[in-house]
mmCIF file with all atom_site columns, C-alpha atoms in Angstrom:
data_model
loop_
_atom_site.group_PDB
_atom_site.id
_atom_site.type_symbol
_atom_site.label_atom_id
_atom_site.label_alt_id
_atom_site.label_comp_id
_atom_site.label_asym_id
_atom_site.label_entity_id
_atom_site.label_seq_id
_atom_site.pdbx_PDB_ins_code
_atom_site.Cartn_x
_atom_site.Cartn_y
_atom_site.Cartn_z
_atom_site.occupancy
_atom_site.B_iso_or_equiv
_atom_site.pdbx_formal_charge
_atom_site.auth_seq_id
_atom_site.auth_comp_id
_atom_site.auth_asym_id
_atom_site.auth_atom_id
_atom_site.pdbx_PDB_model_num
ATOM 1   C CA . UNK A 1 1   ? 121.453 99.481  86.898 1.00 0.00 ? 1   UNK A CA 1
ATOM 2   C CA . UNK A 1 2   ? 117.583 100.528 85.915 1.00 0.00 ? 2   UNK A CA 1
ATOM 3   C CA . UNK A 1 3   ? 118.792 104.287 85.879 1.00 0.00 ? 3   UNK A CA 1
ATOM 4   C CA . UNK A 1 4   ? 122.265 103.373 83.834 1.00 0.00 ? 4   UNK A CA 1
ATOM 5   C CA . UNK A 1 5   ? 119.636 102.217 81.405 1.00 0.00 ? 5   UNK A CA 1
ATOM 6   C CA . UNK A 1 6   ? 117.988 104.984 81.329 1.00 0.00 ? 6   UNK A CA 1
ATOM 7   C CA . UNK A 1 7   ? 120.510 107.490 81.068 1.00 0.00 ? 7   UNK A CA 1
ATOM 8   C CA . UNK A 1 8   ? 122.193 105.162 77.973 1.00 0.00 ? 8   UNK A CA 1
ATOM 9   C CA . UNK A 1 9   ? 118.705 104.706 76.549 1.00 0.00 ? 9   UNK A CA 1
ATOM 10  C CA . UNK A 1 10  ? 118.456 108.025 76.060 1.00 0.00 ? 10  UNK A CA 1
ATOM 11  C CA . UNK A 1 11  ? 121.404 107.878 73.339 1.00 0.00 ? 11  UNK A CA 1
ATOM 12  C CA . UNK A 1 12  ? 120.131 105.045 71.947 1.00 0.00 ? 12  UNK A CA 1
ATOM 13  C CA . UNK A 1 13  ? 116.529 105.349 71.237 1.00 0.00 ? 13  UNK A CA 1
ATOM 14  C CA . UNK A 1 14  ? 116.389 102.275 68.690 1.00 0.00 ? 14  UNK A CA 1
ATOM 15  C CA . UNK A 1 15  ? 116.456 100.064 71.726 1.00 0.00 ? 15  UNK A CA 1
ATOM 16  C CA . UNK A 1 16  ? 113.558 101.784 74.199 1.00 0.00 ? 16  UNK A CA 1
ATOM 17  C CA . UNK A 1 17  ? 111.099 101.267 71.340 1.00 0.00 ? 17  UNK A CA 1
ATOM 18  C CA . UNK A 1 18  ? 108.637 98.468  70.275 1.00 0.00 ? 18  UNK A CA 1
ATOM 19  C CA . UNK A 1 19  ? 107.124 97.195  67.050 1.00 0.00 ? 19  UNK A CA 1
ATOM 20  C CA . UNK A 1 20  ? 103.410 97.850  66.694 1.00 0.00 ? 20  UNK A CA 1
ATOM 21  C CA . UNK A 1 21  ? 101.994 94.391  64.462 1.00 0.00 ? 21  UNK A CA 1
ATOM 22  C CA . UNK A 1 22  ? 98.853  95.935  63.499 1.00 0.00 ? 22  UNK A CA 1
ATOM 23  C CA . UNK A 1 23  ? 100.750 98.713  61.671 1.00 0.00 ? 23  UNK A CA 1
ATOM 24  C CA . UNK A 1 24  ? 104.065 97.046  60.962 1.00 0.00 ? 24  UNK A CA 1
ATOM 25  C CA . UNK A 1 25  ? 106.186 99.713  62.202 1.00 0.00 ? 25  UNK A CA 1
ATOM 26  C CA . UNK A 1 26  ? 108.814 100.747 64.814 1.00 0.00 ? 26  UNK A CA 1
ATOM 27  C CA . UNK A 1 27  ? 107.201 103.097 67.710 1.00 0.00 ? 27  UNK A CA 1
ATOM 28  C CA . UNK A 1 28  ? 110.311 104.925 69.395 1.00 0.00 ? 28  UNK A CA 1
ATOM 29  C CA . UNK A 1 29  ? 109.006 105.783 73.054 1.00 0.00 ? 29  UNK A CA 1
ATOM 30  C CA . UNK A 1 30  ? 109.329 109.180 74.619 1.00 0.00 ? 30  UNK A CA 1
ATOM 31  C CA . UNK A 1 31  ? 109.020 107.727 78.106 1.00 0.00 ? 31  UNK A CA 1
ATOM 32  C CA . UNK A 1 32  ? 111.396 104.966 79.528 1.00 0.00 ? 32  UNK A CA 1
ATOM 33  C CA . UNK A 1 33  ? 109.532 102.285 81.576 1.00 0.00 ? 33  UNK A CA 1
ATOM 34  C CA . UNK A 1 34  ? 111.819 99.613  82.649 1.00 0.00 ? 34  UNK A CA 1
ATOM 35  C CA . UNK A 1 35  ? 110.774 95.993  83.409 1.00 0.00 ? 35  UNK A CA 1
ATOM 36  C CA . UNK A 1 36  ? 112.856 93.804  85.926 1.00 0.00 ? 36  UNK A CA 1
ATOM 37  C CA . UNK A 1 37  ? 112.062 90.366  85.870 1.00 0.00 ? 37  UNK A CA 1
ATOM 38  C CA . UNK A 1 38  ? 110.955 88.883  89.465 1.00 0.00 ? 38  UNK A CA 1
ATOM 39  C CA . UNK A 1 39  ? 111.067 85.576  90.078 1.00 0.00 ? 39  UNK A CA 1
ATOM 40  C CA . UNK A 1 40  ? 108.577 84.984  92.464 1.00 0.00 ? 40  UNK A CA 1
ATOM 41  C CA . UNK A 1 41  ? 108.758 81.115  93.309 1.00 0.00 ? 41  UNK A CA 1
ATOM 42  C CA . UNK A 1 42  ? 105.191 80.908  91.149 1.00 0.00 ? 42  UNK A CA 1
ATOM 43  C CA . UNK A 1 43  ? 106.908 82.028  87.755 1.00 0.00 ? 43  UNK A CA 1
ATOM 44  C CA . UNK A 1 44  ? 108.711 84.913  86.623 1.00 0.00 ? 44  UNK A CA 1
ATOM 45  C CA . UNK A 1 45  ? 107.300 88.436  86.576 1.00 0.00 ? 45  UNK A CA 1
ATOM 46  C CA . UNK A 1 46  ? 108.290 91.571  84.767 1.00 0.00 ? 46  UNK A CA 1
ATOM 47  C CA . UNK A 1 47  ? 106.937 94.693  86.944 1.00 0.00 ? 47  UNK A CA 1
ATOM 48  C CA . UNK A 1 48  ? 107.056 97.971  85.246 1.00 0.00 ? 48  UNK A CA 1
ATOM 49  C CA . UNK A 1 49  ? 109.024 101.068 87.022 1.00 0.00 ? 49  UNK A CA 1
ATOM 50  C CA . UNK A 1 50  ? 107.099 103.807 85.106 1.00 0.00 ? 50  UNK A CA 1
ATOM 51  C CA . UNK A 1 51  ? 109.065 106.992 84.079 1.00 0.00 ? 51  UNK A CA 1
ATOM 52  C CA . UNK A 1 52  ? 112.173 105.976 85.645 1.00 0.00 ? 52  UNK A CA 1
ATOM 53  C CA . UNK A 1 53  ? 113.327 109.439 84.052 1.00 0.00 ? 53  UNK A CA 1
ATOM 54  C CA . UNK A 1 54  ? 111.997 111.313 86.323 1.00 0.00 ? 54  UNK A CA 1
ATOM 55  C CA . UNK A 1 55  ? 112.716 109.441 89.335 1.00 0.00 ? 55  UNK A CA 1
ATOM 56  C CA . UNK A 1 56  ? 115.762 109.538 92.063 1.00 0.00 ? 56  UNK A CA 1
ATOM 57  C CA . UNK A 1 57  ? 118.305 106.222 92.347 1.00 0.00 ? 57  UNK A CA 1
ATOM 58  C CA . UNK A 1 58  ? 116.485 105.911 95.588 1.00 0.00 ? 58  UNK A CA 1
ATOM 59  C CA . UNK A 1 59  ? 112.696 106.420 94.641 1.00 0.00 ? 59  UNK A CA 1
ATOM 60  C CA . UNK A 1 60  ? 113.615 103.257 92.013 1.00 0.00 ? 60  UNK A CA 1
ATOM 61  C CA . UNK A 1 61  ? 114.991 101.196 94.610 1.00 0.00 ? 61  UNK A CA 1
ATOM 62  C CA . UNK A 1 62  ? 112.425 101.507 97.153 1.00 0.00 ? 62  UNK A CA 1
ATOM 63  C CA . UNK A 1 63  ? 109.305 100.945 93.613 1.00 0.00 ? 63  UNK A CA 1
ATOM 64  C CA . UNK A 1 64  ? 111.532 97.715  92.865 1.00 0.00 ? 64  UNK A CA 1
ATOM 65  C CA . UNK A 1 65  ? 111.719 96.856  96.539 1.00 0.00 ? 65  UNK A CA 1
ATOM 66  C CA . UNK A 1 66  ? 107.872 97.273  96.381 1.00 0.00 ? 66  UNK A CA 1
ATOM 67  C CA . UNK A 1 67  ? 106.788 96.101  93.664 1.00 0.00 ? 67  UNK A CA 1
ATOM 68  C CA . UNK A 1 68  ? 109.343 92.989  93.776 1.00 0.00 ? 68  UNK A CA 1
ATOM 69  C CA . UNK A 1 69  ? 107.285 92.369  97.521 1.00 0.00 ? 69  UNK A CA 1
ATOM 70  C CA . UNK A 1 70  ? 103.985 92.196  95.879 1.00 0.00 ? 70  UNK A CA 1
ATOM 71  C CA . UNK A 1 71  ? 105.113 90.152  92.984 1.00 0.00 ? 71  UNK A CA 1
ATOM 72  C CA . UNK A 1 72  ? 106.042 87.287  95.430 1.00 0.00 ? 72  UNK A CA 1
ATOM 73  C CA . UNK A 1 73  ? 103.179 87.821  97.644 1.00 0.00 ? 73  UNK A CA 1
ATOM 74  C CA . UNK A 1 74  ? 101.137 86.976  94.405 1.00 0.00 ? 74  UNK A CA 1
ATOM 75  C CA . UNK A 1 75  ? 99.611  90.700  94.735 1.00 0.00 ? 75  UNK A CA 1
ATOM 76  C CA . UNK A 1 76  ? 101.212 92.525  92.305 1.00 0.00 ? 76  UNK A CA 1
ATOM 77  C CA . UNK A 1 77  ? 97.911  94.424  90.470 1.00 0.00 ? 77  UNK A CA 1
ATOM 78  C CA . UNK A 1 78  ? 98.542  93.400  86.256 1.00 0.00 ? 78  UNK A CA 1
ATOM 79  C CA . UNK A 1 79  ? 98.134  97.568  85.445 1.00 0.00 ? 79  UNK A CA 1
ATOM 80  C CA . UNK A 1 80  ? 102.070 97.225  87.216 1.00 0.00 ? 80  UNK A CA 1
ATOM 81  C CA . UNK A 1 81  ? 103.015 94.609  84.196 1.00 0.00 ? 81  UNK A CA 1
ATOM 82  C CA . UNK A 1 82  ? 102.200 96.884  81.258 1.00 0.00 ? 82  UNK A CA 1
ATOM 83  C CA . UNK A 1 83  ? 103.587 98.989  79.271 1.00 0.00 ? 83  UNK A CA 1
ATOM 84  C CA . UNK A 1 84  ? 107.313 98.537  79.412 1.00 0.00 ? 84  UNK A CA 1
ATOM 85  C CA . UNK A 1 85  ? 109.934 99.939  77.357 1.00 0.00 ? 85  UNK A CA 1
ATOM 86  C CA . UNK A 1 86  ? 112.239 97.736  77.840 1.00 0.00 ? 86  UNK A CA 1
ATOM 87  C CA . UNK A 1 87  ? 113.377 94.889  80.723 1.00 0.00 ? 87  UNK A CA 1
ATOM 88  C CA . UNK A 1 88  ? 116.219 94.045  82.425 1.00 0.00 ? 88  UNK A CA 1
ATOM 89  C CA . UNK A 1 89  ? 116.961 90.533  84.198 1.00 0.00 ? 89  UNK A CA 1
ATOM 90  C CA . UNK A 1 90  ? 119.237 88.925  86.181 1.00 0.00 ? 90  UNK A CA 1
ATOM 91  C CA . UNK A 1 91  ? 120.459 85.384  87.332 1.00 0.00 ? 91  UNK A CA 1
ATOM 92  C CA . UNK A 1 92  ? 123.326 86.593  89.237 1.00 0.00 ? 92  UNK A CA 1
ATOM 93  C CA . UNK A 1 93  ? 121.552 86.106  92.358 1.00 0.00 ? 93  UNK A CA 1
ATOM 94  C CA . UNK A 1 94  ? 120.633 82.497  91.378 1.00 0.00 ? 94  UNK A CA 1
ATOM 95  C CA . UNK A 1 95  ? 124.692 82.336  90.690 1.00 0.00 ? 95  UNK A CA 1
ATOM 96  C CA . UNK A 1 96  ? 123.989 82.143  86.518 1.00 0.00 ? 96  UNK A CA 1
ATOM 97  C CA . UNK A 1 97  ? 127.105 83.770  84.927 1.00 0.00 ? 97  UNK A CA 1
ATOM 98  C CA . UNK A 1 98  ? 125.889 84.065  81.771 1.00 0.00 ? 98  UNK A CA 1
ATOM 99  C CA . UNK A 1 99  ? 122.530 84.189  80.086 1.00 0.00 ? 99  UNK A CA 1
ATOM 100 C CA . UNK A 1 100 ? 121.012 84.616  76.916 1.00 0.00 ? 100 UNK A CA 1
ATOM 101 C CA . UNK A 1 101 ? 117.737 86.543  77.338 1.00 0.00 ? 101 UNK A CA 1
ATOM 102 C CA . UNK A 1 102 ? 114.406 86.325  75.332 1.00 0.00 ? 102 UNK A CA 1
ATOM 103 C CA . UNK A 1 103 ? 112.744 89.978  74.366 1.00 0.00 ? 103 UNK A CA 1
ATOM 104 C CA . UNK A 1 104 ? 109.674 90.195  76.001 1.00 0.00 ? 104 UNK A CA 1
ATOM 105 C CA . UNK A 1 105 ? 107.287 91.513  73.258 1.00 0.00 ? 105 UNK A CA 1
ATOM 106 C CA . UNK A 1 106 ? 106.134 94.096  71.860 1.00 0.00 ? 106 UNK A CA 1
ATOM 107 C CA . UNK A 1 107 ? 109.696 95.339  73.583 1.00 0.00 ? 107 UNK A CA 1
ATOM 108 C CA . UNK A 1 108 ? 112.891 95.340  71.148 1.00 0.00 ? 108 UNK A CA 1
ATOM 109 C CA . UNK A 1 109 ? 115.502 94.405  73.488 1.00 0.00 ? 109 UNK A CA 1
ATOM 110 C CA . UNK A 1 110 ? 116.092 93.501  76.627 1.00 0.00 ? 110 UNK A CA 1
ATOM 111 C CA . UNK A 1 111 ? 119.564 93.613  79.453 1.00 0.00 ? 111 UNK A CA 1
ATOM 112 C CA . UNK A 1 112 ? 120.685 90.220  81.255 1.00 0.00 ? 112 UNK A CA 1
ATOM 113 C CA . UNK A 1 113 ? 123.118 90.616  83.841 1.00 0.00 ? 113 UNK A CA 1
ATOM 114 C CA . UNK A 1 114 ? 124.917 87.575  85.629 1.00 0.00 ? 114 UNK A CA 1
ATOM 115 C CA . UNK A 1 115 ? 127.065 87.027  88.850 1.00 0.00 ? 115 UNK A CA 1
ATOM 116 C CA . UNK A 1 116 ? 129.644 89.700  89.767 1.00 0.00 ? 116 UNK A CA 1
ATOM 117 C CA . UNK A 1 117 ? 132.768 87.786  89.786 1.00 0.00 ? 117 UNK A CA 1
ATOM 118 C CA . UNK A 1 118 ? 136.212 88.813  90.856 1.00 0.00 ? 118 UNK A CA 1
ATOM 119 C CA . UNK A 1 119 ? 138.340 88.205  87.900 1.00 0.00 ? 119 UNK A CA 1
ATOM 120 C CA . UNK A 1 120 ? 142.634 88.555  86.780 1.00 0.00 ? 120 UNK A CA 1
ATOM 121 C CA . UNK A 1 121 ? 141.834 92.159  84.324 1.00 0.00 ? 121 UNK A CA 1
ATOM 122 C CA . UNK A 1 122 ? 145.093 94.026  83.037 1.00 0.00 ? 122 UNK A CA 1
ATOM 123 C CA . UNK A 1 123 ? 145.214 97.575  83.889 1.00 0.00 ? 123 UNK A CA 1
ATOM 124 C CA . UNK A 1 124 ? 147.934 100.164 83.266 1.00 0.00 ? 124 UNK A CA 1
ATOM 125 C CA . UNK A 1 125 ? 150.347 96.886  82.200 1.00 0.00 ? 125 UNK A CA 1
ATOM 126 C CA . UNK A 1 126 ? 149.423 95.565  85.570 1.00 0.00 ? 126 UNK A CA 1
ATOM 127 C CA . UNK A 1 127 ? 147.362 92.295  86.300 1.00 0.00 ? 127 UNK A CA 1
ATOM 128 C CA . UNK A 1 128 ? 144.708 93.128  89.255 1.00 0.00 ? 128 UNK A CA 1
ATOM 129 C CA . UNK A 1 129 ? 141.832 91.629  90.153 1.00 0.00 ? 129 UNK A CA 1
ATOM 130 C CA . UNK A 1 130 ? 137.977 93.776  89.383 1.00 0.00 ? 130 UNK A CA 1
ATOM 131 C CA . UNK A 1 131 ? 134.489 92.542  90.409 1.00 0.00 ? 131 UNK A CA 1
ATOM 132 C CA . UNK A 1 132 ? 133.378 91.637  86.652 1.00 0.00 ? 132 UNK A CA 1
ATOM 133 C CA . UNK A 1 133 ? 129.579 91.903  85.774 1.00 0.00 ? 133 UNK A CA 1
ATOM 134 C CA . UNK A 1 134 ? 128.375 90.045  82.609 1.00 0.00 ? 134 UNK A CA 1
ATOM 135 C CA . UNK A 1 135 ? 126.123 91.549  80.446 1.00 0.00 ? 135 UNK A CA 1
ATOM 136 C CA . UNK A 1 136 ? 124.393 90.361  77.714 1.00 0.00 ? 136 UNK A CA 1
ATOM 137 C CA . UNK A 1 137 ? 121.947 92.326  75.192 1.00 0.00 ? 137 UNK A CA 1
ATOM 138 C CA . UNK A 1 138 ? 119.473 90.976  73.174 1.00 0.00 ? 138 UNK A CA 1
ATOM 139 C CA . UNK A 1 139 ? 117.700 92.632  70.332 1.00 0.00 ? 139 UNK A CA 1
ATOM 140 C CA . UNK A 1 140 ? 116.181 92.481  67.687 1.00 0.00 ? 140 UNK A CA 1
ATOM 141 C CA . UNK A 1 141 ? 118.562 92.757  64.150 1.00 0.00 ? 141 UNK A CA 1
ATOM 142 C CA . UNK A 1 142 ? 115.261 94.194  62.528 1.00 0.00 ? 142 UNK A CA 1
ATOM 143 C CA . UNK A 1 143 ? 115.671 97.458  64.378 1.00 0.00 ? 143 UNK A CA 1
ATOM 144 C CA . UNK A 1 144 ? 119.889 97.622  65.245 1.00 0.00 ? 144 UNK A CA 1
ATOM 145 C CA . UNK A 1 145 ? 122.602 96.232  64.663 1.00 0.00 ? 145 UNK A CA 1
ATOM 146 C CA . UNK A 1 146 ? 125.575 94.897  66.827 1.00 0.00 ? 146 UNK A CA 1
ATOM 147 C CA . UNK A 1 147 ? 127.726 97.826  66.392 1.00 0.00 ? 147 UNK A CA 1
ATOM 148 C CA . UNK A 1 148 ? 124.904 99.813  68.148 1.00 0.00 ? 148 UNK A CA 1
ATOM 149 C CA . UNK A 1 149 ? 124.129 96.910  70.890 1.00 0.00 ? 149 UNK A CA 1
ATOM 150 C CA . UNK A 1 150 ? 128.002 97.291  71.696 1.00 0.00 ? 150 UNK A CA 1
ATOM 151 C CA . UNK A 1 151 ? 127.903 101.364 71.636 1.00 0.00 ? 151 UNK A CA 1
ATOM 152 C CA . UNK A 1 152 ? 124.790 100.743 73.902 1.00 0.00 ? 152 UNK A CA 1
ATOM 153 C CA . UNK A 1 153 ? 126.743 98.270  76.263 1.00 0.00 ? 153 UNK A CA 1
ATOM 154 C CA . UNK A 1 154 ? 129.552 100.301 76.217 1.00 0.00 ? 154 UNK A CA 1
ATOM 155 C CA . UNK A 1 155 ? 127.548 103.585 77.624 1.00 0.00 ? 155 UNK A CA 1
ATOM 156 C CA . UNK A 1 156 ? 126.157 101.558 80.124 1.00 0.00 ? 156 UNK A CA 1
ATOM 157 C CA . UNK A 1 157 ? 129.769 100.317 81.400 1.00 0.00 ? 157 UNK A CA 1
ATOM 158 C CA . UNK A 1 158 ? 130.608 104.229 81.828 1.00 0.00 ? 158 UNK A CA 1
ATOM 159 C CA . UNK A 1 159 ? 128.210 105.333 83.616 1.00 0.00 ? 159 UNK A CA 1
ATOM 160 C CA . UNK A 1 160 ? 128.475 101.956 86.134 1.00 0.00 ? 160 UNK A CA 1
ATOM 161 C CA . UNK A 1 161 ? 131.267 102.589 86.056 1.00 0.00 ? 161 UNK A CA 1
ATOM 162 C CA . UNK A 1 162 ? 131.319 105.703 87.982 1.00 0.00 ? 162 UNK A CA 1
ATOM 163 C CA . UNK A 1 163 ? 127.891 106.062 89.972 1.00 0.00 ? 163 UNK A CA 1
ATOM 164 C CA . UNK A 1 164 ? 129.007 109.598 90.496 1.00 0.00 ? 164 UNK A CA 1
ATOM 165 C CA . UNK A 1 165 ? 127.368 110.355 87.187 1.00 0.00 ? 165 UNK A CA 1
ATOM 166 C CA . UNK A 1 166 ? 124.411 108.473 87.925 1.00 0.00 ? 166 UNK A CA 1
ATOM 167 C CA . UNK A 1 167 ? 124.185 110.369 91.056 1.00 0.00 ? 167 UNK A CA 1
ATOM 168 C CA . UNK A 1 168 ? 123.637 113.277 89.342 1.00 0.00 ? 168 UNK A CA 1
ATOM 169 C CA . UNK A 1 169 ? 120.969 111.954 87.509 1.00 0.00 ? 169 UNK A CA 1
ATOM 170 C CA . UNK A 1 170 ? 117.061 113.221 88.570 1.00 0.00 ? 170 UNK A CA 1
#
């Protein structure tokens, strides 16, 4: 998901931004530092994977595993929780099927994921069972509108529907 979000953010720069409260302006990021919510048992923390546009899926996965382990052990350095440009949170492992995520200020958007479930869908006029991943994008409406959000999520779905696209990325 981190790689798919990174790829999608390239075309939707308004979601890879932050608000500078002192200047009261939007700052578009030219880099991709994706935070992920980690449940530590002692509260939620958001480790950040920096430079996700320059890392492979394998490298991102290894870094997530390591930072999540450090977070659970209470040993994650504060610096590893700074500098995020976009955050992903996932209640699926906890059994959550839907959510309304809270934006990780000063970022302007966050993606929430629910539990993957098998559901009936219509494909080519036939009812088939497919795995469905609920996605929720919460964003600052001063920055973008619902149409932008729908296009962003559609691009995520496109990336996730064809994993070969992501394997071609760094």
